[in-house]
Amino acid sequence: DVKVTQSSRYLVKRTGEKVFLECVQDMDHENMFWYRQDPGLGLRLIYFSYDVKMKEKGDIPEGYSVSREKKERFSLILESASTNQTSMYLCASTFDRASNQPQHFGDGTRLSIL
Amino acid sequence: GDSVTQMEGPVTLSEEAFLTINCTYTATGYPSLFWYVQYPGEGLQLLLKATKADDKGSNKGFEATYRKETTSFHLEKGSVQVSDSAVYFCALSDNAGNMLTFGGGTRLMVKP
C-alpha cells in the first residue's frame, strides 16, 4: 500500500511565523499535491509538483510556497503565517499524470495560527 | 473551469436505510470521476471511480454510475451501517495532468 506521511497531525503557530509542513511518500510517485480543506469548500489545490525541483501554482497559492528537493518529499511553506491560514492541510501523491490514477492522501495536518 | 456540486449535508440516516448522495459536474472533455471518503481524524481514501460514460464504480456496497447525459455521478448504498458515518467527496480529474476538482463534501451520520 502507498503510504503518504505528513510530519505533524496538529500544529499551533503564531501570526508572522514561517511555517513548514512536510510530506513524504514511499512509492516513488512522480506527482505530489498540497490542498487545504475548509468546511463547505471541499479541498482546494494550493501547489503541485510533477517532478523534482518542479512546482506549479494551484488555485490558491497566495501566501504559500513549496519545495521539492527530493522525489519523495514535498514541503509546503507559509512564508508569514496569518490567521486566515488556519485550516486542515492535506498532501497527496499519484504515480503519474494519467487521469484515471487516484490520488493517495496523508492523514492531514490541522494547523492553527494564533 | 471544471466544477463539482454535491448535495449539502449533513445527511442523517438510520442503520439499514438507503443512501443517495447527489453529485453533478461541469467539465470539458471526458473527465474521470471519483468518490473519496474521509473518516473522522483521517485523510481521504478512494472509495470508487469511473473513467468513462456508463461505467459503474463499486466498493464496500457503494455504487455510482457515470452519467454523461445528465453530468452526474450519484453515490448510492442499499443499506448503510454506523461505520459508514464519514464525509464523502465527489471529484473529477481532468485529462491534462490528473488535477482533481472536488465538491464541497457531504457529511453522513448513521444512527443505530
PDB file of C-alpha atoms in Angstrom:
ATOM      1  CA  ASP A   1       0.000   0.000   0.000  1.00  0.00           C
ATOM      2  CA  VAL A   2       1.045   3.544  -0.709  1.00  0.00           C
ATOM      3  CA  LYS A   3       1.988   5.464   2.385  1.00  0.00           C
ATOM      4  CA  VAL A   4       1.811   9.245   2.436  1.00  0.00           C
ATOM      5  CA  THR A   5       3.099  10.625   5.706  1.00  0.00           C
ATOM      6  CA  GLN A   6       2.595  14.144   6.956  1.00  0.00           C
ATOM      7  CA  SER A   7       5.015  15.162   9.680  1.00  0.00           C
ATOM      8  CA  SER A   8       2.505  16.638  12.126  1.00  0.00           C
ATOM      9  CA  ARG A   9      -1.148  15.904  12.877  1.00  0.00           C
ATOM     10  CA  TYR A  10      -1.641  19.111  14.846  1.00  0.00           C
ATOM     11  CA  LEU A  11       0.359  22.323  14.780  1.00  0.00           C
ATOM     12  CA  VAL A  12      -0.095  25.655  16.527  1.00  0.00           C
ATOM     13  CA  LYS A  13       1.874  28.679  15.332  1.00  0.00           C
ATOM     14  CA  ARG A  14       1.772  32.444  15.771  1.00  0.00           C
ATOM     15  CA  THR A  15       0.988  35.147  13.247  1.00  0.00           C
ATOM     16  CA  GLY A  16       4.039  36.136  11.240  1.00  0.00           C
ATOM     17  CA  GLU A  17       5.948  32.906  11.816  1.00  0.00           C
ATOM     18  CA  LYS A  18       7.411  30.922   8.931  1.00  0.00           C
ATOM     19  CA  VAL A  19       5.753  27.501   8.962  1.00  0.00           C
ATOM     20  CA  PHE A  20       6.917  24.303   7.286  1.00  0.00           C
ATOM     21  CA  LEU A  21       4.598  21.369   6.590  1.00  0.00           C
ATOM     22  CA  GLU A  22       6.339  18.215   5.437  1.00  0.00           C
ATOM     23  CA  CYS A  23       5.014  15.346   3.335  1.00  0.00           C
ATOM     24  CA  VAL A  24       6.777  12.131   2.346  1.00  0.00           C
ATOM     25  CA  GLN A  25       5.568   9.306   0.087  1.00  0.00           C
ATOM     26  CA  ASP A  26       7.176   5.902  -0.164  1.00  0.00           C
ATOM     27  CA  MET A  27       6.085   4.653  -3.594  1.00  0.00           C
ATOM     28  CA  ASP A  28       8.300   6.611  -5.977  1.00  0.00           C
ATOM     29  CA  HIS A  29       5.346   8.702  -7.169  1.00  0.00           C
ATOM     30  CA  GLU A  30       6.059  11.454  -9.656  1.00  0.00           C
ATOM     31  CA  ASN A  31       3.230  13.791  -8.712  1.00  0.00           C
ATOM     32  CA  MET A  32       2.597  15.432  -5.362  1.00  0.00           C
ATOM     33  CA  PHE A  33      -0.063  17.906  -4.289  1.00  0.00           C
ATOM     34  CA  TRP A  34      -0.916  20.194  -1.384  1.00  0.00           C
ATOM     35  CA  TYR A  35      -4.542  21.046  -0.575  1.00  0.00           C
ATOM     36  CA  ARG A  36      -6.292  22.902   2.164  1.00  0.00           C
ATOM     37  CA  GLN A  37      -9.645  21.708   3.437  1.00  0.00           C
ATOM     38  CA  ASP A  38     -12.229  24.100   4.849  1.00  0.00           C
ATOM     39  CA  PRO A  39     -15.838  23.352   5.837  1.00  0.00           C
ATOM     40  CA  GLY A  40     -18.227  23.717   2.914  1.00  0.00           C
ATOM     41  CA  LEU A  41     -15.418  24.472   0.463  1.00  0.00           C
ATOM     42  CA  GLY A  42     -14.116  20.966  -0.043  1.00  0.00           C
ATOM     43  CA  LEU A  43     -10.454  20.689  -0.947  1.00  0.00           C
ATOM     44  CA  ARG A  44      -8.672  23.481  -2.775  1.00  0.00           C
ATOM     45  CA  LEU A  45      -5.366  22.979  -4.528  1.00  0.00           C
ATOM     46  CA  ILE A  46      -2.515  25.165  -3.304  1.00  0.00           C
ATOM     47  CA  TYR A  47       0.507  23.871  -5.240  1.00  0.00           C
ATOM     48  CA  PHE A  48       1.549  20.737  -7.055  1.00  0.00           C
ATOM     49  CA  SER A  49       4.687  19.197  -8.482  1.00  0.00           C
ATOM     50  CA  TYR A  50       5.235  16.761 -11.333  1.00  0.00           C
ATOM     51  CA  ASP A  51       8.944  16.213 -10.719  1.00  0.00           C
ATOM     52  CA  VAL A  52      11.880  17.081  -8.512  1.00  0.00           C
ATOM     53  CA  LYS A  53      12.546  20.829  -8.349  1.00  0.00           C
ATOM     54  CA  MET A  54       9.413  21.461 -10.361  1.00  0.00           C
ATOM     55  CA  LYS A  55       6.382  23.294  -8.964  1.00  0.00           C
ATOM     56  CA  GLU A  56       3.159  24.728 -10.299  1.00  0.00           C
ATOM     57  CA  LYS A  57       0.600  27.021  -8.707  1.00  0.00           C
ATOM     58  CA  GLY A  58      -2.806  25.658  -7.956  1.00  0.00           C
ATOM     59  CA  ASP A  59      -5.993  27.586  -7.345  1.00  0.00           C
ATOM     60  CA  ILE A  60      -4.991  29.377  -4.126  1.00  0.00           C
ATOM     61  CA  PRO A  61      -1.174  29.796  -3.995  1.00  0.00           C
ATOM     62  CA  GLU A  62      -1.099  33.240  -2.371  1.00  0.00           C
ATOM     63  CA  GLY A  63       0.800  33.247   0.901  1.00  0.00           C
ATOM     64  CA  TYR A  64       2.348  29.831   0.262  1.00  0.00           C
ATOM     65  CA  SER A  65       5.413  28.374  -1.397  1.00  0.00           C
ATOM     66  CA  VAL A  66       6.679  24.821  -1.861  1.00  0.00           C
ATOM     67  CA  SER A  67       9.902  22.901  -2.147  1.00  0.00           C
ATOM     68  CA  ARG A  68      10.636  19.573  -3.801  1.00  0.00           C
ATOM     69  CA  GLU A  69      14.344  18.806  -3.498  1.00  0.00           C
ATOM     70  CA  LYS A  70      13.829  15.025  -3.474  1.00  0.00           C
ATOM     71  CA  LYS A  71      11.245  12.947  -5.295  1.00  0.00           C
ATOM     72  CA  GLU A  72       9.709  11.534  -2.139  1.00  0.00           C
ATOM     73  CA  ARG A  73       9.370  14.795  -0.205  1.00  0.00           C
ATOM     74  CA  PHE A  74       7.152  17.808  -0.867  1.00  0.00           C
ATOM     75  CA  SER A  75       7.158  20.681   1.611  1.00  0.00           C
ATOM     76  CA  LEU A  76       4.589  23.433   1.988  1.00  0.00           C
ATOM     77  CA  ILE A  77       5.831  26.741   3.377  1.00  0.00           C
ATOM     78  CA  LEU A  78       3.780  29.530   4.876  1.00  0.00           C
ATOM     79  CA  GLU A  79       6.115  32.477   4.448  1.00  0.00           C
ATOM     80  CA  SER A  80       4.449  34.642   7.112  1.00  0.00           C
ATOM     81  CA  ALA A  81       1.553  32.863   8.735  1.00  0.00           C
ATOM     82  CA  SER A  82      -1.773  34.646   9.078  1.00  0.00           C
ATOM     83  CA  THR A  83      -4.943  33.690  10.927  1.00  0.00           C
ATOM     84  CA  ASN A  84      -6.806  33.046   7.653  1.00  0.00           C
ATOM     85  CA  GLN A  85      -4.396  30.195   7.004  1.00  0.00           C
ATOM     86  CA  THR A  86      -5.835  28.247   9.918  1.00  0.00           C
ATOM     87  CA  SER A  87      -7.060  25.107   8.194  1.00  0.00           C
ATOM     88  CA  MET A  88      -6.606  21.396   7.570  1.00  0.00           C
ATOM     89  CA  TYR A  89      -3.784  20.761   5.110  1.00  0.00           C
ATOM     90  CA  LEU A  90      -3.696  17.564   3.068  1.00  0.00           C
ATOM     91  CA  CYS A  91      -0.866  16.175   0.977  1.00  0.00           C
ATOM     92  CA  ALA A  92      -1.463  13.696  -1.861  1.00  0.00           C
ATOM     93  CA  SER A  93       0.529  11.829  -4.482  1.00  0.00           C
ATOM     94  CA  THR A  94      -0.047   9.882  -7.692  1.00  0.00           C
ATOM     95  CA  PHE A  95       2.187   7.648  -9.748  1.00  0.00           C
ATOM     96  CA  ASP A  96       1.913   9.665 -12.957  1.00  0.00           C
ATOM     97  CA  ARG A  97      -0.327  12.069 -14.850  1.00  0.00           C
ATOM     98  CA  ALA A  98      -2.855   9.562 -16.128  1.00  0.00           C
ATOM     99  CA  SER A  99      -6.262  10.921 -15.241  1.00  0.00           C
ATOM    100  CA  ASN A 100      -7.637   7.615 -14.000  1.00  0.00           C
ATOM    101  CA  GLN A 101      -4.973   7.253 -11.343  1.00  0.00           C
ATOM    102  CA  PRO A 102      -6.383   8.009  -7.891  1.00  0.00           C
ATOM    103  CA  GLN A 103      -4.589  10.342  -5.556  1.00  0.00           C
ATOM    104  CA  HIS A 104      -3.305   8.886  -2.286  1.00  0.00           C
ATOM    105  CA  PHE A 105      -3.697  11.157   0.725  1.00  0.00           C
ATOM    106  CA  GLY A 106      -1.929  11.626   4.019  1.00  0.00           C
ATOM    107  CA  ASP A 107      -3.866  11.964   7.267  1.00  0.00           C
ATOM    108  CA  GLY A 108      -3.670  15.738   7.235  1.00  0.00           C
ATOM    109  CA  THR A 109      -2.174  18.460   9.411  1.00  0.00           C
ATOM    110  CA  ARG A 110      -4.574  20.616  11.368  1.00  0.00           C
ATOM    111  CA  LEU A 111      -2.845  23.992  11.585  1.00  0.00           C
ATOM    112  CA  SER A 112      -3.951  26.766  13.908  1.00  0.00           C
ATOM    113  CA  ILE A 113      -2.488  30.250  13.572  1.00  0.00           C
ATOM    114  CA  LEU A 114      -2.943  32.383  16.678  1.00  0.00           C
TER     115      LEU A 114
ATOM    116  CA  GLY B   1     -13.425  25.868 -15.492  1.00  0.00           C
ATOM    117  CA  ASP B   2     -14.324  22.481 -14.089  1.00  0.00           C
ATOM    118  CA  SER B   3     -16.649  22.279 -11.094  1.00  0.00           C
ATOM    119  CA  VAL B   4     -18.365  19.683  -8.909  1.00  0.00           C
ATOM    120  CA  THR B   5     -21.571  20.244  -6.964  1.00  0.00           C
ATOM    121  CA  GLN B   6     -22.674  17.962  -4.143  1.00  0.00           C
ATOM    122  CA  MET B   7     -25.772  17.991  -2.011  1.00  0.00           C
ATOM    123  CA  GLU B   8     -25.190  19.763   1.250  1.00  0.00           C
ATOM    124  CA  GLY B   9     -25.220  17.820   4.460  1.00  0.00           C
ATOM    125  CA  PRO B  10     -25.386  16.629   6.997  1.00  0.00           C
ATOM    126  CA  VAL B  11     -27.349  13.621   5.875  1.00  0.00           C
ATOM    127  CA  THR B  12     -28.702  11.694   8.843  1.00  0.00           C
ATOM    128  CA  LEU B  13     -29.987   8.162   8.355  1.00  0.00           C
ATOM    129  CA  SER B  14     -30.902   5.202  10.471  1.00  0.00           C
ATOM    130  CA  GLU B  15     -28.929   1.995  10.117  1.00  0.00           C
ATOM    131  CA  GLU B  16     -30.004  -0.125   7.121  1.00  0.00           C
ATOM    132  CA  ALA B  17     -31.553   2.849   5.334  1.00  0.00           C
ATOM    133  CA  PHE B  18     -30.929   3.541   1.633  1.00  0.00           C
ATOM    134  CA  LEU B  19     -28.365   6.214   0.847  1.00  0.00           C
ATOM    135  CA  THR B  20     -28.120   8.596  -2.098  1.00  0.00           C
ATOM    136  CA  ILE B  21     -25.671  11.469  -2.249  1.00  0.00           C
ATOM    137  CA  ASN B  22     -26.102  13.553  -5.373  1.00  0.00           C
ATOM    138  CA  CYS B  23     -23.154  14.795  -7.391  1.00  0.00           C
ATOM    139  CA  THR B  24     -23.182  16.753 -10.650  1.00  0.00           C
ATOM    140  CA  TYR B  25     -20.273  18.185 -12.568  1.00  0.00           C
ATOM    141  CA  THR B  26     -19.294  20.540 -15.335  1.00  0.00           C
ATOM    142  CA  ALA B  27     -16.178  19.814 -17.330  1.00  0.00           C
ATOM    143  CA  THR B  28     -14.761  19.994 -20.803  1.00  0.00           C
ATOM    144  CA  GLY B  29     -13.875  16.735 -22.453  1.00  0.00           C
ATOM    145  CA  TYR B  30     -14.231  13.395 -20.718  1.00  0.00           C
ATOM    146  CA  PRO B  31     -13.105  13.527 -17.117  1.00  0.00           C
ATOM    147  CA  SER B  32     -12.633  10.603 -14.762  1.00  0.00           C
ATOM    148  CA  LEU B  33     -14.940  10.673 -11.738  1.00  0.00           C
ATOM    149  CA  PHE B  34     -14.206   9.654  -8.164  1.00  0.00           C
ATOM    150  CA  TRP B  35     -15.800   9.324  -4.772  1.00  0.00           C
ATOM    151  CA  TYR B  36     -13.495   9.738  -1.786  1.00  0.00           C
ATOM    152  CA  VAL B  37     -14.388   9.121   1.853  1.00  0.00           C
ATOM    153  CA  GLN B  38     -12.898  10.800   4.915  1.00  0.00           C
ATOM    154  CA  TYR B  39     -13.397   9.087   8.256  1.00  0.00           C
ATOM    155  CA  PRO B  40     -13.013  11.191  11.414  1.00  0.00           C
ATOM    156  CA  GLY B  41      -9.423  12.234  12.025  1.00  0.00           C
ATOM    157  CA  GLU B  42      -8.127  10.742   8.804  1.00  0.00           C
ATOM    158  CA  GLY B  43      -7.183  11.771   5.302  1.00  0.00           C
ATOM    159  CA  LEU B  44      -9.191  10.964   2.190  1.00  0.00           C
ATOM    160  CA  GLN B  45      -9.441   7.438   0.854  1.00  0.00           C
ATOM    161  CA  LEU B  46     -10.554   6.460  -2.611  1.00  0.00           C
ATOM    162  CA  LEU B  47     -13.963   4.789  -2.406  1.00  0.00           C
ATOM    163  CA  LEU B  48     -14.673   4.168  -6.083  1.00  0.00           C
ATOM    164  CA  LYS B  49     -14.052   5.571  -9.530  1.00  0.00           C
ATOM    165  CA  ALA B  50     -15.337   5.541 -13.109  1.00  0.00           C
ATOM    166  CA  THR B  51     -13.323   6.561 -16.116  1.00  0.00           C
ATOM    167  CA  LYS B  52     -15.857   6.698 -18.964  1.00  0.00           C
ATOM    168  CA  ALA B  53     -19.541   7.154 -19.628  1.00  0.00           C
ATOM    169  CA  ASP B  54     -21.853   4.411 -18.320  1.00  0.00           C
ATOM    170  CA  ASP B  55     -19.080   2.894 -16.187  1.00  0.00           C
ATOM    171  CA  LYS B  56     -20.218   1.822 -12.743  1.00  0.00           C
ATOM    172  CA  GLY B  57     -17.774   2.053  -9.878  1.00  0.00           C
ATOM    173  CA  SER B  58     -18.431  -0.058  -6.797  1.00  0.00           C
ATOM    174  CA  ASN B  59     -16.764  -0.809  -3.475  1.00  0.00           C
ATOM    175  CA  LYS B  60     -17.881  -1.816   0.043  1.00  0.00           C
ATOM    176  CA  GLY B  61     -21.539  -1.874  -1.076  1.00  0.00           C
ATOM    177  CA  PHE B  62     -21.374   1.645  -2.533  1.00  0.00           C
ATOM    178  CA  GLU B  63     -22.073   2.260  -6.213  1.00  0.00           C
ATOM    179  CA  ALA B  64     -22.017   5.185  -8.612  1.00  0.00           C
ATOM    180  CA  THR B  65     -22.650   5.321 -12.361  1.00  0.00           C
ATOM    181  CA  TYR B  66     -21.012   7.816 -14.701  1.00  0.00           C
ATOM    182  CA  ARG B  67     -23.940   9.505 -16.485  1.00  0.00           C
ATOM    183  CA  LYS B  68     -22.665  11.764 -19.215  1.00  0.00           C
ATOM    184  CA  GLU B  69     -26.123  12.793 -20.428  1.00  0.00           C
ATOM    185  CA  THR B  70     -27.010  14.221 -17.011  1.00  0.00           C
ATOM    186  CA  THR B  71     -23.392  15.005 -15.985  1.00  0.00           C
ATOM    187  CA  SER B  72     -23.959  13.156 -12.741  1.00  0.00           C
ATOM    188  CA  PHE B  73     -22.197  10.606 -10.546  1.00  0.00           C
ATOM    189  CA  HIS B  74     -24.562   9.940  -7.652  1.00  0.00           C
ATOM    190  CA  LEU B  75     -23.374   7.731  -4.796  1.00  0.00           C
ATOM    191  CA  GLU B  76     -25.738   5.014  -3.542  1.00  0.00           C
ATOM    192  CA  LYS B  77     -25.752   2.279  -0.946  1.00  0.00           C
ATOM    193  CA  GLY B  78     -28.629  -0.062  -0.261  1.00  0.00           C
ATOM    194  CA  SER B  79     -28.161  -0.458   3.493  1.00  0.00           C
ATOM    195  CA  VAL B  80     -25.915   1.880   5.465  1.00  0.00           C
ATOM    196  CA  GLN B  81     -24.114   0.998   8.671  1.00  0.00           C
ATOM    197  CA  VAL B  82     -22.980   3.130  11.589  1.00  0.00           C
ATOM    198  CA  SER B  83     -19.411   2.598  10.375  1.00  0.00           C
ATOM    199  CA  ASP B  84     -20.271   4.443   7.133  1.00  0.00           C
ATOM    200  CA  SER B  85     -20.501   7.713   9.059  1.00  0.00           C
ATOM    201  CA  ALA B  86     -17.949   9.960   7.354  1.00  0.00           C
ATOM    202  CA  VAL B  87     -17.581  12.846   4.926  1.00  0.00           C
ATOM    203  CA  TYR B  88     -17.942  11.925   1.253  1.00  0.00           C
ATOM    204  CA  PHE B  89     -16.336  13.915  -1.547  1.00  0.00           C
ATOM    205  CA  CYS B  90     -17.147  13.728  -5.227  1.00  0.00           C
ATOM    206  CA  ALA B  91     -14.284  14.704  -7.515  1.00  0.00           C
ATOM    207  CA  LEU B  92     -13.329  14.818 -11.155  1.00  0.00           C
ATOM    208  CA  SER B  93      -9.959  14.547 -12.810  1.00  0.00           C
ATOM    209  CA  ASP B  94      -9.072  16.370 -15.972  1.00  0.00           C
ATOM    210  CA  ASN B  95      -7.220  14.750 -18.825  1.00  0.00           C
ATOM    211  CA  ALA B  96      -4.189  17.015 -18.622  1.00  0.00           C
ATOM    212  CA  GLY B  97      -2.211  16.054 -15.592  1.00  0.00           C
ATOM    213  CA  ASN B  98      -4.535  14.369 -13.143  1.00  0.00           C
ATOM    214  CA  MET B  99      -5.732  17.523 -11.441  1.00  0.00           C
ATOM    215  CA  LEU B 100      -8.629  16.866  -9.097  1.00  0.00           C
ATOM    216  CA  THR B 101     -11.577  19.212  -8.653  1.00  0.00           C
ATOM    217  CA  PHE B 102     -13.579  18.451  -5.503  1.00  0.00           C
ATOM    218  CA  GLY B 103     -17.123  19.071  -4.426  1.00  0.00           C
ATOM    219  CA  GLY B 104     -17.753  20.622  -1.037  1.00  0.00           C
ATOM    220  CA  GLY B 105     -18.224  17.299   0.732  1.00  0.00           C
ATOM    221  CA  THR B 106     -21.296  15.717   2.323  1.00  0.00           C
ATOM    222  CA  ARG B 107     -21.278  14.580   5.924  1.00  0.00           C
ATOM    223  CA  LEU B 108     -23.183  11.343   6.528  1.00  0.00           C
ATOM    224  CA  MET B 109     -24.305  10.411  10.018  1.00  0.00           C
ATOM    225  CA  VAL B 110     -25.789   6.952  10.545  1.00  0.00           C
ATOM    226  CA  LYS B 111     -27.632   6.294  13.794  1.00  0.00           C
ATOM    227  CA  PRO B 112     -28.106   2.822  15.265  1.00  0.00           C
TER     228      PRO B 112
END
